[in-house]
mmCIF file of C-alpha atoms in Angstrom:
data_model
loop_
_atom_site.group_PDB
_atom_site.id
_atom_site.type_symbol
_atom_site.label_atom_id
_atom_site.label_comp_id
_atom_site.label_asym_id
_atom_site.label_seq_id
_atom_site.Cartn_x
_atom_site.Cartn_y
_atom_site.Cartn_z
ATOM 1 C CA MET A 1 21.016 -12.971 -59.437
ATOM 2 C CA PRO A 2 21.937 -16.453 -60.572
ATOM 3 C CA PRO A 3 21.897 -19.318 -57.981
ATOM 4 C CA SER A 4 25.287 -21.082 -57.073
ATOM 5 C CA ARG A 5 26.829 -23.969 -58.866
ATOM 6 C CA PRO A 6 26.176 -27.223 -57.271
ATOM 7 C CA PHE A 7 28.948 -28.011 -54.864
ATOM 8 C CA GLY A 8 30.989 -25.298 -56.469
ATOM 9 C CA ILE A 9 32.024 -27.785 -59.124
ATOM 10 C CA GLY A 10 35.039 -26.599 -61.253
ATOM 11 C CA PRO A 11 36.238 -23.295 -62.349
ATOM 12 C CA PRO A 12 34.096 -20.928 -64.439
ATOM 13 C CA ARG A 13 34.087 -22.217 -68.002
ATOM 14 C CA ILE A 14 34.460 -20.436 -71.310
ATOM 15 C CA PRO A 15 32.069 -21.815 -73.940
ATOM 16 C CA MET A 16 33.760 -23.442 -76.911
ATOM 17 C CA ASN A 17 32.913 -22.339 -80.428
ATOM 18 C CA SER A 18 30.522 -24.577 -82.273
ATOM 19 C CA ASN A 19 30.488 -25.148 -86.053
ATOM 20 C CA CYS A 20 27.558 -27.410 -85.833
ATOM 21 C CA GLY A 21 25.236 -24.985 -87.473
ATOM 22 C CA GLY A 22 26.752 -25.181 -90.963
ATOM 23 C CA LYS A 23 24.974 -26.114 -94.073
ATOM 24 C CA ASN A 24 24.052 -29.789 -94.370
ATOM 25 C CA PRO A 25 22.718 -31.028 -97.750
ATOM 26 C CA SER A 26 21.271 -34.065 -96.262
ATOM 27 C CA ARG A 27 19.304 -32.501 -93.461
ATOM 28 C CA VAL A 28 15.653 -33.454 -93.292
ATOM 29 C CA THR A 29 12.824 -32.428 -90.831
ATOM 30 C CA THR A 30 10.866 -34.863 -88.766
ATOM 31 C CA THR A 31 8.923 -34.810 -85.503
ATOM 32 C CA GLY A 32 8.517 -37.062 -82.551
ATOM 33 C CA ALA A 33 10.586 -40.117 -81.509
ATOM 34 C CA ILE A 34 12.649 -41.965 -83.962
ATOM 35 C CA LYS A 35 13.381 -45.617 -83.100
ATOM 36 C CA ILE A 36 16.046 -47.414 -85.060
ATOM 37 C CA ASN A 37 16.905 -51.143 -84.792
ATOM 38 C CA MET A 38 20.746 -51.269 -84.994
ATOM 39 C CA ASN A 39 21.838 -54.931 -84.868
ATOM 40 C CA LYS A 40 18.890 -55.831 -82.504
ATOM 41 C CA PHE A 41 19.388 -52.953 -80.112
ATOM 42 C CA ARG A 42 17.212 -49.830 -80.018
ATOM 43 C CA LEU A 43 18.348 -46.266 -80.105
ATOM 44 C CA CYS A 44 15.521 -43.756 -79.335
ATOM 45 C CA LEU A 45 16.513 -40.490 -80.933
ATOM 46 C CA GLY A 46 14.219 -37.625 -80.516
ATOM 47 C CA ALA A 47 14.996 -34.380 -82.351
ATOM 48 C CA SER A 48 13.246 -31.748 -84.598
ATOM 49 C CA THR A 49 16.124 -31.372 -87.190
ATOM 50 C CA LEU A 50 17.909 -34.542 -88.341
ATOM 51 C CA SER A 51 20.447 -35.298 -91.046
ATOM 52 C CA ALA A 52 20.263 -38.636 -92.987
ATOM 53 C CA ALA A 53 23.175 -41.090 -92.732
ATOM 54 C CA THR A 54 23.713 -44.739 -93.428
ATOM 55 C CA LEU A 55 24.043 -46.955 -90.452
ATOM 56 C CA ALA A 56 22.434 -50.276 -90.307
ATOM 57 C CA GLY A 57 19.999 -49.197 -92.990
ATOM 58 C CA ALA A 58 19.233 -45.629 -91.960
ATOM 59 C CA LEU A 59 20.267 -43.894 -88.886
ATOM 60 C CA LEU A 60 19.061 -40.346 -88.410
ATOM 61 C CA TRP A 61 21.314 -37.878 -86.752
ATOM 62 C CA SER A 62 20.727 -34.669 -85.243
ATOM 63 C CA PRO A 63 23.429 -32.004 -84.870
ATOM 64 C CA ALA A 64 23.871 -30.358 -81.590
ATOM 65 C CA ALA A 65 21.440 -27.663 -81.226
ATOM 66 C CA GLY A 66 22.419 -24.005 -80.794
ATOM 67 C CA ALA A 67 25.086 -22.186 -79.023
ATOM 68 C CA GLU A 68 26.029 -22.777 -75.464
ATOM 69 C CA THR A 69 25.150 -20.395 -72.669
ATOM 70 C CA LEU A 70 27.684 -18.123 -71.061
ATOM 71 C CA PRO A 71 29.350 -19.660 -67.861
ATOM 72 C CA GLY A 72 26.378 -19.701 -65.653
ATOM 73 C CA THR A 73 25.183 -21.053 -62.291
ATOM 74 C CA ILE A 74 22.466 -23.349 -61.315
ATOM 75 C CA LYS A 75 20.953 -24.743 -58.214
ATOM 76 C CA ALA A 76 22.177 -27.819 -56.368
ATOM 77 C CA PRO A 77 19.819 -30.763 -56.710
ATOM 78 C CA THR A 78 17.475 -31.231 -53.914
ATOM 79 C CA GLN A 79 15.527 -34.479 -54.944
ATOM 80 C CA THR A 80 15.073 -37.388 -52.577
ATOM 81 C CA ARG A 81 17.902 -39.813 -52.956
ATOM 82 C CA ALA A 82 17.389 -43.366 -54.192
ATOM 83 C CA ALA A 83 18.303 -46.223 -51.955
ATOM 84 C CA PRO A 84 22.058 -46.946 -52.337
ATOM 85 C CA MET A 85 22.978 -49.829 -54.634
ATOM 86 C CA THR A 86 25.529 -52.601 -54.021
ATOM 87 C CA LYS A 87 28.994 -51.168 -54.038
ATOM 88 C CA PRO A 88 30.389 -51.485 -57.544
ATOM 89 C CA SER A 89 33.956 -52.838 -58.084
ATOM 90 C CA ILE A 90 35.907 -49.961 -59.770
ATOM 91 C CA PRO A 91 39.325 -50.874 -61.354
ATOM 92 C CA SER A 92 42.241 -48.521 -60.837
ATOM 93 C CA LYS A 93 44.737 -50.644 -62.614
ATOM 94 C CA VAL A 94 44.536 -53.460 -65.209
ATOM 95 C CA GLU A 95 47.221 -55.469 -67.061
ATOM 96 C CA THR A 96 47.404 -55.482 -70.858
ATOM 97 C CA ASN A 97 48.935 -59.106 -71.028
ATOM 98 C CA GLY A 98 50.270 -58.212 -74.484
ATOM 99 C CA ARG A 99 46.988 -56.811 -75.867
ATOM 100 C CA ARG A 100 46.911 -53.593 -77.805
ATOM 101 C CA VAL A 101 45.113 -50.457 -76.280
ATOM 102 C CA ILE A 102 43.083 -47.947 -78.085
ATOM 103 C CA ALA A 103 42.372 -44.611 -76.447
ATOM 104 C CA LEU A 104 39.468 -42.387 -77.404
ATOM 105 C CA GLY A 105 38.823 -38.766 -76.516
ATOM 106 C CA ASP A 106 35.891 -36.675 -75.590
ATOM 107 C CA LEU A 107 32.687 -37.609 -77.449
ATOM 108 C CA HIS A 108 30.034 -35.155 -76.176
ATOM 109 C CA GLY A 109 26.908 -36.681 -77.544
ATOM 110 C CA ASP A 110 28.023 -37.184 -81.148
ATOM 111 C CA LEU A 111 26.981 -40.735 -82.014
ATOM 112 C CA MET A 112 28.037 -40.638 -85.641
ATOM 113 C CA GLN A 113 31.474 -39.263 -84.753
ATOM 114 C CA THR A 114 31.815 -41.870 -82.095
ATOM 115 C CA ILE A 115 31.140 -44.719 -84.501
ATOM 116 C CA ARG A 116 33.684 -43.247 -87.032
ATOM 117 C CA ALA A 117 36.343 -43.210 -84.517
ATOM 118 C CA LEU A 118 35.618 -46.818 -83.283
ATOM 119 C CA ARG A 119 35.508 -47.927 -87.029
ATOM 120 C CA SER A 120 38.902 -46.294 -87.782
ATOM 121 C CA ALA A 121 40.454 -48.406 -84.985
ATOM 122 C CA GLY A 122 38.910 -51.519 -86.468
ATOM 123 C CA LEU A 123 36.841 -52.057 -83.097
ATOM 124 C CA VAL A 124 33.310 -52.203 -84.660
ATOM 125 C CA ASP A 125 31.773 -53.390 -87.822
ATOM 126 C CA GLU A 126 30.107 -51.321 -90.577
ATOM 127 C CA THR A 127 26.882 -50.897 -88.639
ATOM 128 C CA GLY A 128 28.846 -49.547 -85.590
ATOM 129 C CA GLY A 129 26.934 -51.958 -83.245
ATOM 130 C CA THR A 130 29.020 -55.153 -83.180
ATOM 131 C CA TRP A 131 32.504 -55.469 -81.635
ATOM 132 C CA ILE A 132 35.166 -56.844 -83.936
ATOM 133 C CA GLY A 133 38.235 -55.669 -82.046
ATOM 134 C CA GLY A 134 39.009 -59.120 -80.570
ATOM 135 C CA ASP A 135 41.040 -58.872 -77.393
ATOM 136 C CA THR A 136 41.727 -55.067 -77.804
ATOM 137 C CA ILE A 137 41.484 -52.868 -74.680
ATOM 138 C CA LEU A 138 39.432 -49.695 -75.461
ATOM 139 C CA VAL A 139 39.767 -46.783 -73.052
ATOM 140 C CA GLN A 140 37.436 -43.750 -73.385
ATOM 141 C CA VAL A 141 38.609 -40.723 -71.401
ATOM 142 C CA GLY A 142 35.211 -39.335 -70.381
ATOM 143 C CA ASP A 143 32.797 -36.490 -71.537
ATOM 144 C CA ILE A 144 30.164 -38.579 -73.255
ATOM 145 C CA LEU A 145 27.552 -36.150 -71.927
ATOM 146 C CA ASP A 146 26.692 -32.576 -73.087
ATOM 147 C CA ARG A 147 27.014 -30.409 -76.255
ATOM 148 C CA GLY A 148 25.512 -33.344 -78.390
ATOM 149 C CA ASP A 149 22.056 -34.837 -78.905
ATOM 150 C CA HIS A 150 22.567 -38.612 -78.458
ATOM 151 C CA GLU A 151 24.145 -39.067 -75.144
ATOM 152 C CA LEU A 152 22.012 -42.215 -73.978
ATOM 153 C CA ALA A 153 22.607 -43.854 -77.470
ATOM 154 C CA ILE A 154 26.384 -43.552 -76.938
ATOM 155 C CA LEU A 155 26.027 -44.986 -73.354
ATOM 156 C CA ARG A 156 23.891 -47.905 -74.625
ATOM 157 C CA LEU A 157 26.424 -48.451 -77.417
ATOM 158 C CA PHE A 158 29.287 -48.628 -74.955
ATOM 159 C CA ARG A 159 27.316 -50.968 -72.646
ATOM 160 C CA ARG A 160 26.677 -53.332 -75.629
ATOM 161 C CA LEU A 161 30.348 -53.270 -76.798
ATOM 162 C CA THR A 162 31.538 -53.965 -73.223
ATOM 163 C CA LYS A 163 29.653 -57.126 -73.085
ATOM 164 C CA GLN A 164 30.726 -58.249 -76.595
ATOM 165 C CA ALA A 165 34.426 -57.459 -75.932
ATOM 166 C CA GLU A 166 34.480 -59.417 -72.766
ATOM 167 C CA LYS A 167 33.266 -62.644 -74.445
ATOM 168 C CA VAL A 168 36.355 -62.597 -76.730
ATOM 169 C CA GLY A 169 39.091 -61.480 -74.239
ATOM 170 C CA GLY A 170 38.781 -57.677 -74.966
ATOM 171 C CA ALA A 171 37.714 -54.841 -72.557
ATOM 172 C CA VAL A 172 36.106 -51.505 -72.712
ATOM 173 C CA TYR A 173 36.637 -48.844 -70.110
ATOM 174 C CA VAL A 174 34.873 -45.502 -69.961
ATOM 175 C CA LEU A 175 36.218 -42.857 -67.599
ATOM 176 C CA ASN A 176 34.208 -40.158 -65.792
ATOM 177 C CA GLY A 177 34.733 -36.593 -67.037
ATOM 178 C CA ASN A 178 33.959 -33.317 -65.799
ATOM 179 C CA HIS A 179 30.665 -33.355 -67.641
ATOM 180 C CA GLU A 180 29.691 -36.634 -66.076
ATOM 181 C CA ILE A 181 30.242 -35.097 -62.683
ATOM 182 C CA MET A 182 28.463 -31.898 -63.600
ATOM 183 C CA ASN A 183 25.332 -33.708 -64.790
ATOM 184 C CA VAL A 184 25.059 -36.031 -61.682
ATOM 185 C CA ALA A 185 25.356 -32.872 -59.679
ATOM 186 C CA GLY A 186 22.444 -31.281 -61.594
ATOM 187 C CA ASP A 187 24.578 -28.711 -63.732
ATOM 188 C CA PHE A 188 22.911 -28.793 -67.126
ATOM 189 C CA ARG A 189 24.470 -25.693 -68.743
ATOM 190 C CA TYR A 190 25.600 -27.513 -71.828
ATOM 191 C CA VAL A 191 22.617 -29.765 -72.606
ATOM 192 C CA THR A 192 21.021 -29.510 -76.046
ATOM 193 C CA ALA A 193 17.326 -29.379 -76.714
ATOM 194 C CA ALA A 194 17.206 -32.753 -78.297
ATOM 195 C CA ALA A 195 19.287 -34.392 -75.443
ATOM 196 C CA TYR A 196 16.603 -33.203 -73.092
ATOM 197 C CA LYS A 197 14.081 -34.901 -75.326
ATOM 198 C CA GLU A 198 16.103 -38.064 -75.455
ATOM 199 C CA PHE A 199 15.993 -38.257 -71.675
ATOM 200 C CA ASP A 200 12.243 -37.384 -71.674
ATOM 201 C CA GLN A 201 11.512 -40.420 -73.948
ATOM 202 C CA ASN A 202 13.667 -42.703 -71.834
ATOM 203 C CA TYR A 203 11.836 -41.665 -68.653
ATOM 204 C CA ALA A 204 8.367 -41.789 -70.223
ATOM 205 C CA MET A 205 9.008 -45.577 -71.103
ATOM 206 C CA ASN A 206 9.300 -46.338 -67.363
ATOM 207 C CA GLU A 207 5.903 -47.835 -66.228
ATOM 208 C CA ASN A 208 6.409 -46.026 -62.872
ATOM 209 C CA ALA A 209 7.119 -42.630 -64.457
ATOM 210 C CA ASN A 210 5.654 -39.666 -62.473
ATOM 211 C CA PRO A 211 3.847 -37.121 -64.759
ATOM 212 C CA LYS A 212 4.862 -34.345 -62.633
ATOM 213 C CA VAL A 213 8.555 -34.942 -63.377
ATOM 214 C CA MET A 214 7.819 -34.088 -67.107
ATOM 215 C CA GLN A 215 6.373 -30.680 -66.288
ATOM 216 C CA THR A 216 9.733 -29.041 -66.443
ATOM 217 C CA VAL A 217 12.173 -28.969 -69.181
ATOM 218 C CA ASP A 218 14.968 -30.809 -67.149
ATOM 219 C CA GLY A 219 12.767 -32.895 -64.882
ATOM 220 C CA ALA A 220 13.320 -36.288 -66.697
ATOM 221 C CA ARG A 221 17.184 -35.576 -66.944
ATOM 222 C CA ARG A 222 17.454 -34.720 -63.281
ATOM 223 C CA GLU A 223 15.551 -37.626 -62.277
ATOM 224 C CA LEU A 224 17.571 -40.047 -64.267
ATOM 225 C CA LEU A 225 20.989 -38.505 -63.422
ATOM 226 C CA ARG A 226 20.656 -37.471 -59.804
ATOM 227 C CA PRO A 227 22.951 -39.520 -57.288
ATOM 228 C CA GLY A 228 21.522 -42.929 -56.752
ATOM 229 C CA SER A 229 19.325 -42.876 -59.833
ATOM 230 C CA LYS A 230 19.366 -45.088 -62.950
ATOM 231 C CA TYR A 231 22.105 -43.440 -65.098
ATOM 232 C CA ALA A 232 24.091 -42.095 -62.068
ATOM 233 C CA ARG A 233 24.393 -45.825 -61.013
ATOM 234 C CA GLU A 234 25.598 -46.768 -64.388
ATOM 235 C CA LEU A 235 28.283 -44.108 -64.298
ATOM 236 C CA ALA A 236 29.276 -45.225 -60.897
ATOM 237 C CA HIS A 237 30.718 -48.276 -62.391
ATOM 238 C CA ASN A 238 33.238 -46.142 -64.365
ATOM 239 C CA PRO A 239 36.706 -45.346 -63.079
ATOM 240 C CA THR A 240 37.829 -41.660 -62.806
ATOM 241 C CA ILE A 241 41.529 -42.628 -63.032
ATOM 242 C CA LEU A 242 42.872 -45.792 -64.656
ATOM 243 C CA GLN A 243 46.177 -47.315 -65.318
ATOM 244 C CA VAL A 244 46.339 -49.814 -68.135
ATOM 245 C CA GLY A 245 49.645 -51.580 -68.126
ATOM 246 C CA ASP A 246 52.317 -48.846 -68.186
ATOM 247 C CA THR A 247 49.887 -46.026 -69.473
ATOM 248 C CA LEU A 248 47.916 -43.766 -67.103
ATOM 249 C CA PHE A 249 44.479 -42.475 -68.195
ATOM 250 C CA ALA A 250 42.508 -39.500 -66.779
ATOM 251 C CA HIS A 251 40.131 -37.006 -68.406
ATOM 252 C CA ALA A 252 42.189 -33.901 -67.441
ATOM 253 C CA GLY A 253 45.171 -35.303 -65.923
ATOM 254 C CA VAL A 254 46.828 -36.768 -62.834
ATOM 255 C CA LEU A 255 48.783 -34.507 -60.437
ATOM 256 C CA PRO A 256 51.088 -35.521 -57.611
ATOM 257 C CA GLU A 257 48.356 -34.551 -55.008
ATOM 258 C CA HIS A 258 46.085 -37.250 -56.653
ATOM 259 C CA VAL A 259 48.744 -39.771 -56.372
ATOM 260 C CA ASP A 260 49.054 -38.916 -52.777
ATOM 261 C CA VAL A 261 45.466 -39.575 -52.075
ATOM 262 C CA GLY A 262 45.432 -42.800 -54.092
ATOM 263 C CA PHE A 263 43.525 -43.789 -57.283
ATOM 264 C CA ASP A 264 41.491 -46.494 -55.415
ATOM 265 C CA LYS A 265 40.297 -43.920 -52.981
ATOM 266 C CA ILE A 266 39.342 -41.262 -55.601
ATOM 267 C CA ASN A 267 37.564 -43.878 -57.716
ATOM 268 C CA GLU A 268 35.681 -45.256 -54.732
ATOM 269 C CA ARG A 269 34.519 -41.801 -53.458
ATOM 270 C CA VAL A 270 33.357 -40.702 -56.953
ATOM 271 C CA SER A 271 31.486 -43.854 -57.424
ATOM 272 C CA GLY A 272 29.934 -43.798 -53.907
ATOM 273 C CA TRP A 273 28.696 -40.352 -54.587
ATOM 274 C CA MET A 274 27.146 -41.175 -57.880
ATOM 275 C CA ASP A 275 25.393 -44.323 -56.513
ATOM 276 C CA GLY A 276 24.070 -42.620 -53.377
ATOM 277 C CA ARG A 277 26.301 -43.877 -50.706
ATOM 278 C CA TYR A 278 28.135 -40.460 -50.265
ATOM 279 C CA SER A 279 26.320 -37.189 -50.007
ATOM 280 C CA THR A 280 29.030 -35.133 -51.856
ATOM 281 C CA PRO A 281 31.653 -35.865 -54.468
ATOM 282 C CA PRO A 282 35.260 -35.852 -53.424
ATOM 283 C CA PRO A 283 37.291 -32.622 -53.673
ATOM 284 C CA GLN A 284 39.552 -34.227 -56.381
ATOM 285 C CA VAL A 285 36.646 -33.824 -58.874
ATOM 286 C CA LEU A 286 35.358 -30.481 -57.570
ATOM 287 C CA ASN A 287 38.291 -27.985 -57.416
ATOM 288 C CA GLU A 288 40.337 -26.308 -60.143
ATOM 289 C CA SER A 289 43.143 -28.660 -59.761
ATOM 290 C CA GLY A 290 40.876 -31.737 -59.915
ATOM 291 C CA VAL A 291 41.575 -34.791 -62.021
ATOM 292 C CA VAL A 292 38.744 -33.899 -64.326
ATOM 293 C CA TRP A 293 39.203 -30.097 -64.279
ATOM 294 C CA ASN A 294 42.846 -29.020 -64.399
ATOM 295 C CA ARG A 295 44.503 -27.666 -67.506
ATOM 296 C CA THR A 296 48.033 -28.528 -66.427
ATOM 297 C CA TYR A 297 48.573 -30.858 -69.384
ATOM 298 C CA GLY A 298 46.160 -29.103 -71.813
ATOM 299 C CA GLY A 299 48.833 -27.258 -73.805
ATOM 300 C CA GLU A 300 47.858 -23.767 -72.772
ATOM 301 C CA PRO A 301 50.645 -21.154 -73.151
ATOM 302 C CA GLY A 302 53.433 -21.731 -70.727
ATOM 303 C CA ASP A 303 56.778 -23.359 -70.567
ATOM 304 C CA MET A 304 56.046 -27.113 -70.509
ATOM 305 C CA TYR A 305 59.583 -28.128 -69.756
ATOM 306 C CA GLY A 306 60.544 -25.399 -67.216
ATOM 307 C CA PRO A 307 60.961 -25.971 -63.477
ATOM 308 C CA GLN A 308 57.287 -25.177 -62.922
ATOM 309 C CA GLY A 309 56.006 -26.685 -66.103
ATOM 310 C CA ALA A 310 53.795 -29.650 -66.909
ATOM 311 C CA CYS A 311 56.592 -31.997 -67.905
ATOM 312 C CA PRO A 312 58.462 -32.036 -64.457
ATOM 313 C CA ILE A 313 55.182 -32.479 -62.778
ATOM 314 C CA LEU A 314 54.209 -35.324 -65.103
ATOM 315 C CA ARG A 315 57.654 -37.024 -64.586
ATOM 316 C CA LYS A 316 56.890 -37.074 -60.828
ATOM 317 C CA VAL A 317 53.550 -38.660 -61.305
ATOM 318 C CA LEU A 318 54.857 -41.310 -63.852
ATOM 319 C CA GLN A 319 57.802 -42.154 -61.391
ATOM 320 C CA SER A 320 55.404 -42.634 -58.474
ATOM 321 C CA THR A 321 53.008 -44.830 -60.632
ATOM 322 C CA GLU A 322 55.777 -46.809 -62.607
ATOM 323 C CA ALA A 323 54.001 -45.672 -65.682
ATOM 324 C CA LYS A 324 55.674 -44.607 -68.970
ATOM 325 C CA ARG A 325 53.053 -42.149 -70.271
ATOM 326 C CA MET A 326 49.824 -40.382 -69.412
ATOM 327 C CA VAL A 327 46.875 -39.942 -71.820
ATOM 328 C CA VAL A 328 44.283 -37.072 -71.255
ATOM 329 C CA GLY A 329 41.388 -35.457 -72.957
ATOM 330 C CA HIS A 330 39.432 -32.378 -71.778
ATOM 331 C CA THR A 331 41.159 -29.619 -73.739
ATOM 332 C CA PRO A 332 40.365 -29.773 -77.407
ATOM 333 C CA GLN A 333 43.516 -29.867 -79.529
ATOM 334 C CA GLU A 334 42.897 -27.776 -82.769
ATOM 335 C CA LYS A 335 45.620 -29.602 -84.521
ATOM 336 C CA GLY A 336 44.625 -33.000 -83.661
ATOM 337 C CA VAL A 337 46.105 -35.618 -81.305
ATOM 338 C CA ASN A 338 49.603 -34.688 -80.229
ATOM 339 C CA SER A 339 52.325 -35.540 -77.827
ATOM 340 C CA GLU A 340 54.665 -33.579 -75.426
ATOM 341 C CA CYS A 341 57.095 -34.135 -72.731
ATOM 342 C CA ARG A 342 59.199 -36.468 -75.053
ATOM 343 C CA GLY A 343 56.361 -38.815 -75.751
ATOM 344 C CA GLN A 344 55.278 -39.144 -72.122
ATOM 345 C CA LEU A 345 52.150 -37.035 -72.584
ATOM 346 C CA TRP A 346 49.416 -37.662 -75.182
ATOM 347 C CA ARG A 347 46.561 -35.297 -75.675
ATOM 348 C CA ILE A 348 43.533 -36.942 -77.468
ATOM 349 C CA ASP A 349 40.682 -34.587 -77.334
ATOM 350 C CA VAL A 350 40.311 -33.514 -80.884
ATOM 351 C CA GLY A 351 37.009 -31.743 -80.559
ATOM 352 C CA GLN A 352 35.403 -34.373 -82.838
ATOM 353 C CA SER A 353 31.766 -33.747 -81.588
ATOM 354 C CA ARG A 354 29.863 -31.330 -83.790
ATOM 355 C CA GLY A 355 28.919 -29.598 -80.661
ATOM 356 C CA ILE A 356 32.582 -28.657 -80.304
ATOM 357 C CA MET A 357 34.626 -28.390 -83.581
ATOM 358 C CA GLY A 358 33.320 -31.363 -85.617
ATOM 359 C CA ALA A 359 36.930 -32.388 -86.177
ATOM 360 C CA THR A 360 37.888 -35.562 -87.897
ATOM 361 C CA PRO A 361 37.944 -38.337 -85.247
ATOM 362 C CA GLU A 362 41.393 -39.538 -84.158
ATOM 363 C CA VAL A 363 42.463 -42.199 -81.711
ATOM 364 C CA ILE A 364 45.848 -43.658 -80.474
ATOM 365 C CA GLU A 365 46.967 -47.182 -80.552
ATOM 366 C CA ILE A 366 49.458 -48.296 -77.865
ATOM 367 C CA LYS A 367 51.335 -51.504 -78.664
ATOM 368 C CA GLY A 368 54.200 -52.101 -76.158
ATOM 369 C CA ASP A 369 56.259 -48.844 -76.275
ATOM 370 C CA THR A 370 54.965 -47.909 -79.815
ATOM 371 C CA VAL A 371 52.129 -45.133 -79.886
ATOM 372 C CA THR A 372 50.443 -44.561 -83.244
ATOM 373 C CA ILE A 373 47.906 -42.006 -84.220
ATOM 374 C CA ILE A 374 44.966 -43.351 -86.326
ATOM 375 C CA ARG A 375 42.874 -40.882 -88.222
ATOM 376 C CA ALA A 376 39.299 -41.642 -89.378
ATOM 377 C CA LYS A 377 38.829 -41.606 -93.171
ATOM 378 C CA LYS A 378 36.895 -38.557 -94.491
#
């Protein structure tokens, strides 16, 4: 009998199809840790099967390993919590001040596809490691973790780009998605073998590493992601809901009940749980109608425009927040980025990770009232 899901997080999940096991003529086999210097920052990528790619010389990529498990259940974390950090400042609303905004969907551990998306929007140079986007505001709607092999490499990349963008008047915001919530809670159902190894290598570089932690497959990951730990504290700086000018961003979508609670409160409670100040996450990221879980805006069968449809719900949210549109990820769109509700809803999860569909990356650009879809070159 399987143990219960931590905190009862989210509805039971149906695994996505993965086409990452197809033929790859450039695939090579290697062993151990591979360290690549990419514009003076190091990516430690551990995997057993890798494909060659050109990125700052030679960047080796490992496709997401294997198929996902069926919707399962795991045990809630029981580790001793780290001492709480200083309370981070989490933005709920920022102004554009005339700057363009780029919105990027779910990444799921696929570094190469992430860089393709960023390059398509003119945000990074050819190496993928240097910000050239000027004063652009980049918003990534969550789900960096799971289903892909290079989660920490992507987190490092965004950390680097954030610092570079700030120096030239730009900004980078990464939201928390349901997979960030799941991992901090110890739900590792969608982790690849190479992603476990990436965390193992990161933990092993710590001079205070406990050898006992490495005795289990998920030991290092659990130690680095539990509430109050190294990477949970990093995620604690990310908003869960963010309004940029007149555009509202959330991983799955904002409902009227979330507006009633307040974005500041939801962001603060999620952050406080991640950094160790609160013992449990707020219900707004736990239940089926949660801001990182609901499928209201995902485009599943139903009458979008009817009295009980998504569009009337969206209009109520937008009126309450004085926003013109909402941008969501979470539900992969097989036909690419698309819009509903007369341009008030934009769905940008195209399943670009090779742990999902391996689709060609797409982003949207928002300039004033104009929204443009940008597709990466093949």
